[in-house]
Amino acid sequence: MPIVYEQLMALKNLGQKYSYSDRDVMLYAYGIGLGADPMDEKELAFVNEGVLTPRPLKVVPTFASVAAWGAGPGEMNLNRVMVVDGERDITFHKPFATAAHITADSTVLDVFDKGKDKGAVIRHQTVLKDEKGEKLATLVASRFARGDGGFGGPSDGQPEPHKVPERAPDKIVDITTRPDQALVYRLCGDRNPLHSDPEFARKAGFPRPILHGMCTYGITCRGVLQTYADFDPSAFKQHVARFSSPVFPGETVTMELWKDGNVVSFEAKVKSRGVTVIKSGKTVLA
């Protein structure tokens, strides 16, 4: 069914209700690899609340991406087999509590027609709010619907990607993923069999299940946390990344980071295959 531009732009879903607990917060942190070293006190603060010496449990900023898993503006009637995640941009308004009841308001921002046989780009926004109605985070997702172009919509006006500096990186950090990491991360909400079922992955054209793009997104947040944010979630004001290639569980993700004032630019690569998996990354710190 071809895209009907006016109908897609009119989609909205307000007041969606969700809740989460400290278990969800810790599972997400573990899902993006925090706590791999069970003696690292800085990482344990995200996966263990502490007992003999009590300490507050910290919430990874990009937990916002799964706090209201499934929230969206409504059914878009896209060719799902051909839809891939293009970009995620989260603006953080206030730190997340370790457990809460929240609401999600979702709307469509833009629909761009790249042309017949070239696909379409849909940008939609979800605003998460606490019980007082105060904004927690604004999530903007960009989907590339490869099989839905040529519907006669606008082609111009897409936001320009962030440009990383041309100089050598200020820091380089290697983050190792576990072979079973996708099996853990999927418990945060995304049960797509592409990330867990070898047979399904082969039919989709991959030799084995791939890591969730949003897990890689969380890993890049982790990289900024440990380098320029001193493991302080409240330091994050925005985290943006473009997905360019998948990661296979067990691979090492190498982040290259540049810091200019309160802006951290980054890209991520898997050197063993010579591929860039995240492009045009940007974190704005307080």
Tab-separated table of C-alpha atoms in Angstrom:
chain	number	residue	atom	x	y	z
A	1	MET	CA	0.000	0.000	0.000
A	2	PRO	CA	1.645	3.292	-1.086
A	3	ILE	CA	2.251	6.101	1.384
A	4	VAL	CA	-0.517	8.692	1.600
A	5	TYR	CA	1.459	11.763	2.632
A	6	GLU	CA	-1.355	13.683	4.354
A	7	GLN	CA	-2.485	10.650	6.351
A	8	LEU	CA	1.029	9.835	7.510
A	9	MET	CA	1.734	13.431	8.554
A	10	ALA	CA	-1.508	13.497	10.566
A	11	LEU	CA	-0.620	10.456	12.692
A	12	LYS	CA	-0.427	11.121	16.416
A	13	ASN	CA	-0.797	9.117	19.605
A	14	LEU	CA	-0.957	11.137	22.823
A	15	GLY	CA	-0.979	10.092	26.457
A	16	GLN	CA	0.404	6.577	26.017
A	17	LYS	CA	0.996	5.160	29.493
A	18	TYR	CA	4.081	3.203	30.557
A	19	SER	CA	5.909	2.267	33.725
A	20	TYR	CA	9.305	0.845	34.541
A	21	SER	CA	11.206	-0.351	37.608
A	22	ASP	CA	14.796	-0.412	38.782
A	23	ARG	CA	15.010	-3.897	37.253
A	24	ASP	CA	14.429	-2.390	33.794
A	25	VAL	CA	17.045	0.290	34.456
A	26	MET	CA	19.660	-2.273	35.475
A	27	LEU	CA	18.784	-4.648	32.628
A	28	TYR	CA	19.284	-1.874	30.078
A	29	ALA	CA	22.660	-0.930	31.558
A	30	TYR	CA	23.753	-4.570	31.510
A	31	GLY	CA	22.358	-4.924	27.984
A	32	ILE	CA	24.737	-2.257	26.670
A	33	GLY	CA	27.646	-3.894	28.500
A	34	LEU	CA	28.013	-2.002	31.758
A	35	GLY	CA	29.126	-4.218	34.624
A	36	ALA	CA	31.256	-6.536	32.499
A	37	ASP	CA	33.960	-5.999	35.113
A	38	PRO	CA	32.181	-6.891	38.378
A	39	MET	CA	34.791	-4.946	40.377
A	40	ASP	CA	34.437	-1.652	38.508
A	41	GLU	CA	32.614	0.557	41.024
A	42	LYS	CA	31.805	3.263	38.460
A	43	GLU	CA	30.004	0.818	36.186
A	44	LEU	CA	28.426	-1.096	39.078
A	45	ALA	CA	26.557	2.073	40.031
A	46	PHE	CA	24.346	1.462	36.953
A	47	VAL	CA	23.677	-2.242	37.572
A	48	ASN	CA	23.822	-2.613	41.371
A	49	GLU	CA	22.186	-0.384	43.997
A	50	GLY	CA	24.750	-1.245	46.691
A	51	VAL	CA	24.019	-2.870	50.082
A	52	LEU	CA	26.650	-2.561	52.832
A	53	THR	CA	27.552	0.891	51.576
A	54	PRO	CA	24.307	2.180	50.064
A	55	ARG	CA	24.565	4.249	46.918
A	56	PRO	CA	21.892	5.548	44.574
A	57	LEU	CA	21.345	3.550	41.405
A	58	LYS	CA	22.257	5.565	38.311
A	59	VAL	CA	20.208	5.548	35.082
A	60	VAL	CA	22.012	5.522	31.724
A	61	PRO	CA	20.697	8.550	29.770
A	62	THR	CA	19.803	6.485	26.698
A	63	PHE	CA	17.541	4.306	28.839
A	64	ALA	CA	15.075	6.856	27.472
A	65	SER	CA	15.081	4.824	24.245
A	66	VAL	CA	13.445	1.812	25.940
A	67	ALA	CA	11.560	3.410	28.866
A	68	ALA	CA	8.402	3.525	26.728
A	69	TRP	CA	9.218	0.705	24.321
A	70	GLY	CA	6.641	0.464	21.537
A	71	ALA	CA	5.427	4.063	21.782
A	72	GLY	CA	4.813	5.641	18.402
A	73	PRO	CA	2.413	7.788	16.377
A	74	GLY	CA	0.478	4.833	14.952
A	75	GLU	CA	0.479	2.314	12.113
A	76	MET	CA	2.405	3.668	9.122
A	77	ASN	CA	1.636	0.794	6.704
A	78	LEU	CA	5.217	0.587	5.485
A	79	ASN	CA	6.934	-2.379	3.849
A	80	ARG	CA	8.439	-3.567	7.137
A	81	VAL	CA	10.922	-5.944	5.544
A	82	MET	CA	12.550	-2.935	3.874
A	83	VAL	CA	12.520	-0.555	6.865
A	84	VAL	CA	15.778	0.204	8.688
A	85	ASP	CA	16.678	2.603	11.503
A	86	GLY	CA	18.397	5.682	10.126
A	87	GLU	CA	19.134	7.952	13.065
A	88	ARG	CA	18.255	8.552	16.695
A	89	ASP	CA	18.359	11.955	18.398
A	90	ILE	CA	17.445	12.197	22.082
A	91	THR	CA	17.279	15.475	23.995
A	92	PHE	CA	17.340	15.018	27.778
A	93	HIS	CA	15.289	17.508	29.795
A	94	LYS	CA	15.801	16.023	33.271
A	95	PRO	CA	17.344	12.849	34.722
A	96	PHE	CA	15.212	9.705	34.841
A	97	ALA	CA	14.147	8.277	38.180
A	98	THR	CA	15.064	4.655	38.862
A	99	ALA	CA	11.352	3.719	38.711
A	100	ALA	CA	8.401	5.693	37.423
A	101	HIS	CA	5.051	5.923	35.678
A	102	ILE	CA	5.448	7.972	32.492
A	103	THR	CA	3.469	9.054	29.444
A	104	ALA	CA	4.502	9.289	25.798
A	105	ASP	CA	3.184	11.688	23.146
A	106	SER	CA	4.118	10.647	19.600
A	107	THR	CA	3.744	12.592	16.344
A	108	VAL	CA	5.148	12.496	12.806
A	109	LEU	CA	7.544	15.356	12.033
A	110	ASP	CA	8.497	14.871	8.374
A	111	VAL	CA	8.082	12.473	5.464
A	112	PHE	CA	10.578	12.773	2.604
A	113	ASP	CA	10.238	11.075	-0.770
A	114	LYS	CA	13.615	10.005	-2.165
A	115	GLY	CA	11.974	8.745	-5.357
A	116	LYS	CA	10.657	5.489	-6.802
A	117	ASP	CA	12.980	2.574	-6.017
A	118	LYS	CA	14.940	4.889	-3.667
A	119	GLY	CA	12.674	4.828	-0.647
A	120	ALA	CA	11.284	7.312	1.860
A	121	VAL	CA	12.524	8.853	5.114
A	122	ILE	CA	10.065	9.255	7.986
A	123	ARG	CA	10.983	11.295	11.067
A	124	HIS	CA	8.769	10.932	14.130
A	125	GLN	CA	8.989	12.326	17.620
A	126	THR	CA	8.079	10.941	21.040
A	127	VAL	CA	8.030	13.179	24.108
A	128	LEU	CA	8.312	11.345	27.431
A	129	LYS	CA	6.792	13.021	30.510
A	130	ASP	CA	6.750	12.215	34.208
A	131	GLU	CA	3.656	11.987	36.408
A	132	LYS	CA	3.638	15.759	36.845
A	133	GLY	CA	3.528	16.256	33.077
A	134	GLU	CA	7.090	17.585	32.983
A	135	LYS	CA	9.260	16.596	30.033
A	136	LEU	CA	11.878	13.931	30.628
A	137	ALA	CA	13.196	13.409	27.100
A	138	THR	CA	12.345	14.117	23.476
A	139	LEU	CA	13.172	11.265	21.094
A	140	VAL	CA	13.395	11.833	17.347
A	141	ALA	CA	13.695	8.691	15.243
A	142	SER	CA	14.463	8.592	11.541
A	143	ARG	CA	13.316	5.542	9.571
A	144	PHE	CA	14.490	4.722	6.064
A	145	ALA	CA	11.659	2.890	4.307
A	146	ARG	CA	13.527	1.507	1.320
A	147	GLY	CA	10.434	0.107	-0.373
A	148	ASP	CA	8.056	3.072	-0.015
A	149	GLY	CA	9.398	5.857	-2.239
A	150	GLY	CA	7.714	7.480	-5.219
A	151	PHE	CA	4.522	8.674	-3.524
A	152	GLY	CA	4.900	12.283	-4.637
A	153	GLY	CA	5.926	13.843	-1.338
A	154	PRO	CA	8.580	16.510	-0.700
A	155	SER	CA	12.206	15.550	-1.235
A	156	ASP	CA	13.989	18.586	0.194
A	157	GLY	CA	14.474	19.775	3.759
A	158	GLN	CA	16.081	16.815	5.489
A	159	PRO	CA	18.291	17.913	8.400
A	160	GLU	CA	22.004	17.968	7.624
A	161	PRO	CA	24.030	15.370	9.530
A	162	HIS	CA	26.488	16.535	12.173
A	163	LYS	CA	30.018	16.833	10.806
A	164	VAL	CA	32.806	15.371	12.903
A	165	PRO	CA	36.123	17.276	12.983
A	166	GLU	CA	38.746	16.462	10.371
A	167	ARG	CA	41.597	16.412	12.892
A	168	ALA	CA	42.833	13.260	14.608
A	169	PRO	CA	40.522	12.042	17.415
A	170	ASP	CA	41.109	13.459	20.884
A	171	LYS	CA	40.338	10.052	22.409
A	172	ILE	CA	39.920	6.503	21.137
A	173	VAL	CA	38.184	3.848	23.236
A	174	ASP	CA	37.567	0.167	22.516
A	175	ILE	CA	34.345	-1.365	23.846
A	176	THR	CA	34.004	-5.126	23.597
A	177	THR	CA	30.578	-6.673	23.067
A	178	ARG	CA	29.660	-10.134	24.299
A	179	PRO	CA	28.664	-12.966	21.941
A	180	ASP	CA	25.320	-13.191	23.806
A	181	GLN	CA	24.741	-9.450	24.079
A	182	ALA	CA	21.804	-9.285	21.644
A	183	LEU	CA	20.037	-12.021	23.633
A	184	VAL	CA	20.245	-9.827	26.721
A	185	TYR	CA	19.444	-6.513	25.041
A	186	ARG	CA	16.300	-7.910	23.363
A	187	LEU	CA	14.784	-8.304	26.841
A	188	CYS	CA	14.613	-4.496	26.985
A	189	GLY	CA	11.825	-4.603	24.386
A	190	ASP	CA	13.044	-5.235	20.838
A	191	ARG	CA	12.239	-8.909	20.184
A	192	ASN	CA	12.980	-8.734	16.440
A	193	PRO	CA	14.225	-12.254	15.530
A	194	LEU	CA	16.912	-10.699	13.345
A	195	HIS	CA	18.878	-10.312	16.571
A	196	SER	CA	18.295	-13.777	18.033
A	197	ASP	CA	17.281	-16.368	15.425
A	198	PRO	CA	20.129	-17.644	13.182
A	199	GLU	CA	17.712	-18.963	10.541
A	200	PHE	CA	15.831	-15.650	10.361
A	201	ALA	CA	19.110	-13.724	10.144
A	202	ARG	CA	20.299	-15.875	7.227
A	203	LYS	CA	17.030	-15.280	5.369
A	204	ALA	CA	17.545	-11.543	5.915
A	205	GLY	CA	20.972	-11.796	4.282
A	206	PHE	CA	23.232	-11.971	7.351
A	207	PRO	CA	25.510	-14.859	8.285
A	208	ARG	CA	24.290	-14.696	11.893
A	209	PRO	CA	22.116	-12.507	14.145
A	210	ILE	CA	23.199	-8.881	14.368
A	211	LEU	CA	23.305	-6.572	17.380
A	212	HIS	CA	20.425	-4.118	17.712
A	213	GLY	CA	21.275	-0.719	16.294
A	214	MET	CA	19.854	0.824	19.445
A	215	CYS	CA	22.195	-1.317	21.523
A	216	THR	CA	25.095	0.146	19.540
A	217	TYR	CA	23.552	3.568	20.164
A	218	GLY	CA	23.593	2.845	23.904
A	219	ILE	CA	27.195	1.666	23.652
A	220	THR	CA	28.171	5.046	22.195
A	221	CYS	CA	26.459	6.741	25.151
A	222	ARG	CA	28.491	4.492	27.407
A	223	GLY	CA	31.649	5.583	25.577
A	224	VAL	CA	30.927	9.246	26.253
A	225	LEU	CA	29.945	8.469	29.855
A	226	GLN	CA	33.322	6.909	30.596
A	227	THR	CA	35.474	9.451	28.753
A	228	TYR	CA	34.045	12.950	29.024
A	229	ALA	CA	31.094	12.728	31.449
A	230	ASP	CA	32.752	11.049	34.456
A	231	PHE	CA	29.855	8.553	34.578
A	232	ASP	CA	27.413	11.381	35.401
A	233	PRO	CA	24.046	10.868	33.607
A	234	SER	CA	22.928	14.426	34.422
A	235	ALA	CA	25.753	15.766	32.227
A	236	PHE	CA	23.926	14.671	29.054
A	237	LYS	CA	21.743	17.180	27.218
A	238	GLN	CA	21.582	15.474	23.802
A	239	HIS	CA	22.856	12.293	22.139
A	240	VAL	CA	22.635	11.826	18.364
A	241	ALA	CA	23.890	9.041	16.097
A	242	ARG	CA	23.391	7.773	12.540
A	243	PHE	CA	23.411	4.039	11.899
A	244	SER	CA	25.621	3.035	8.977
A	245	SER	CA	26.400	-0.683	9.402
A	246	PRO	CA	25.473	-3.449	11.856
A	247	VAL	CA	27.630	-4.877	14.630
A	248	PHE	CA	27.821	-8.623	15.207
A	249	PRO	CA	27.694	-9.653	18.889
A	250	GLY	CA	31.179	-10.397	20.138
A	251	GLU	CA	32.873	-7.722	18.042
A	252	THR	CA	34.852	-4.822	19.470
A	253	VAL	CA	33.439	-1.363	18.799
A	254	THR	CA	36.105	1.328	18.511
A	255	MET	CA	34.895	4.844	19.252
A	256	GLU	CA	36.757	7.906	18.023
A	257	LEU	CA	35.848	11.035	19.976
A	258	TRP	CA	36.490	14.761	19.535
A	259	LYS	CA	35.640	17.354	22.195
A	260	ASP	CA	34.995	21.004	21.364
A	261	GLY	CA	33.596	22.941	24.303
A	262	ASN	CA	30.490	21.107	25.511
A	263	VAL	CA	30.085	19.168	22.248
A	264	VAL	CA	31.531	15.683	21.850
A	265	SER	CA	31.609	14.391	18.276
A	266	PHE	CA	32.090	10.691	17.654
A	267	GLU	CA	32.134	7.856	15.161
A	268	ALA	CA	32.283	4.129	15.826
A	269	LYS	CA	33.972	1.391	13.835
A	270	VAL	CA	34.533	-2.341	13.836
A	271	LYS	CA	38.174	-2.456	12.813
A	272	SER	CA	38.251	-6.224	12.319
A	273	ARG	CA	35.906	-5.817	9.326
A	274	GLY	CA	36.968	-2.324	8.335
A	275	VAL	CA	33.456	-0.850	8.659
A	276	THR	CA	32.037	2.305	10.231
A	277	VAL	CA	28.927	1.406	12.218
A	278	ILE	CA	27.998	4.850	13.595
A	279	LYS	CA	28.459	8.146	11.762
A	280	SER	CA	27.825	11.817	12.543
A	281	GLY	CA	27.629	11.215	16.295
A	282	LYS	CA	27.134	14.161	18.632
A	283	THR	CA	26.708	14.486	22.383
A	284	VAL	CA	25.964	17.829	24.000
A	285	LEU	CA	27.080	17.994	27.625
A	286	ALA	CA	26.007	20.429	30.320
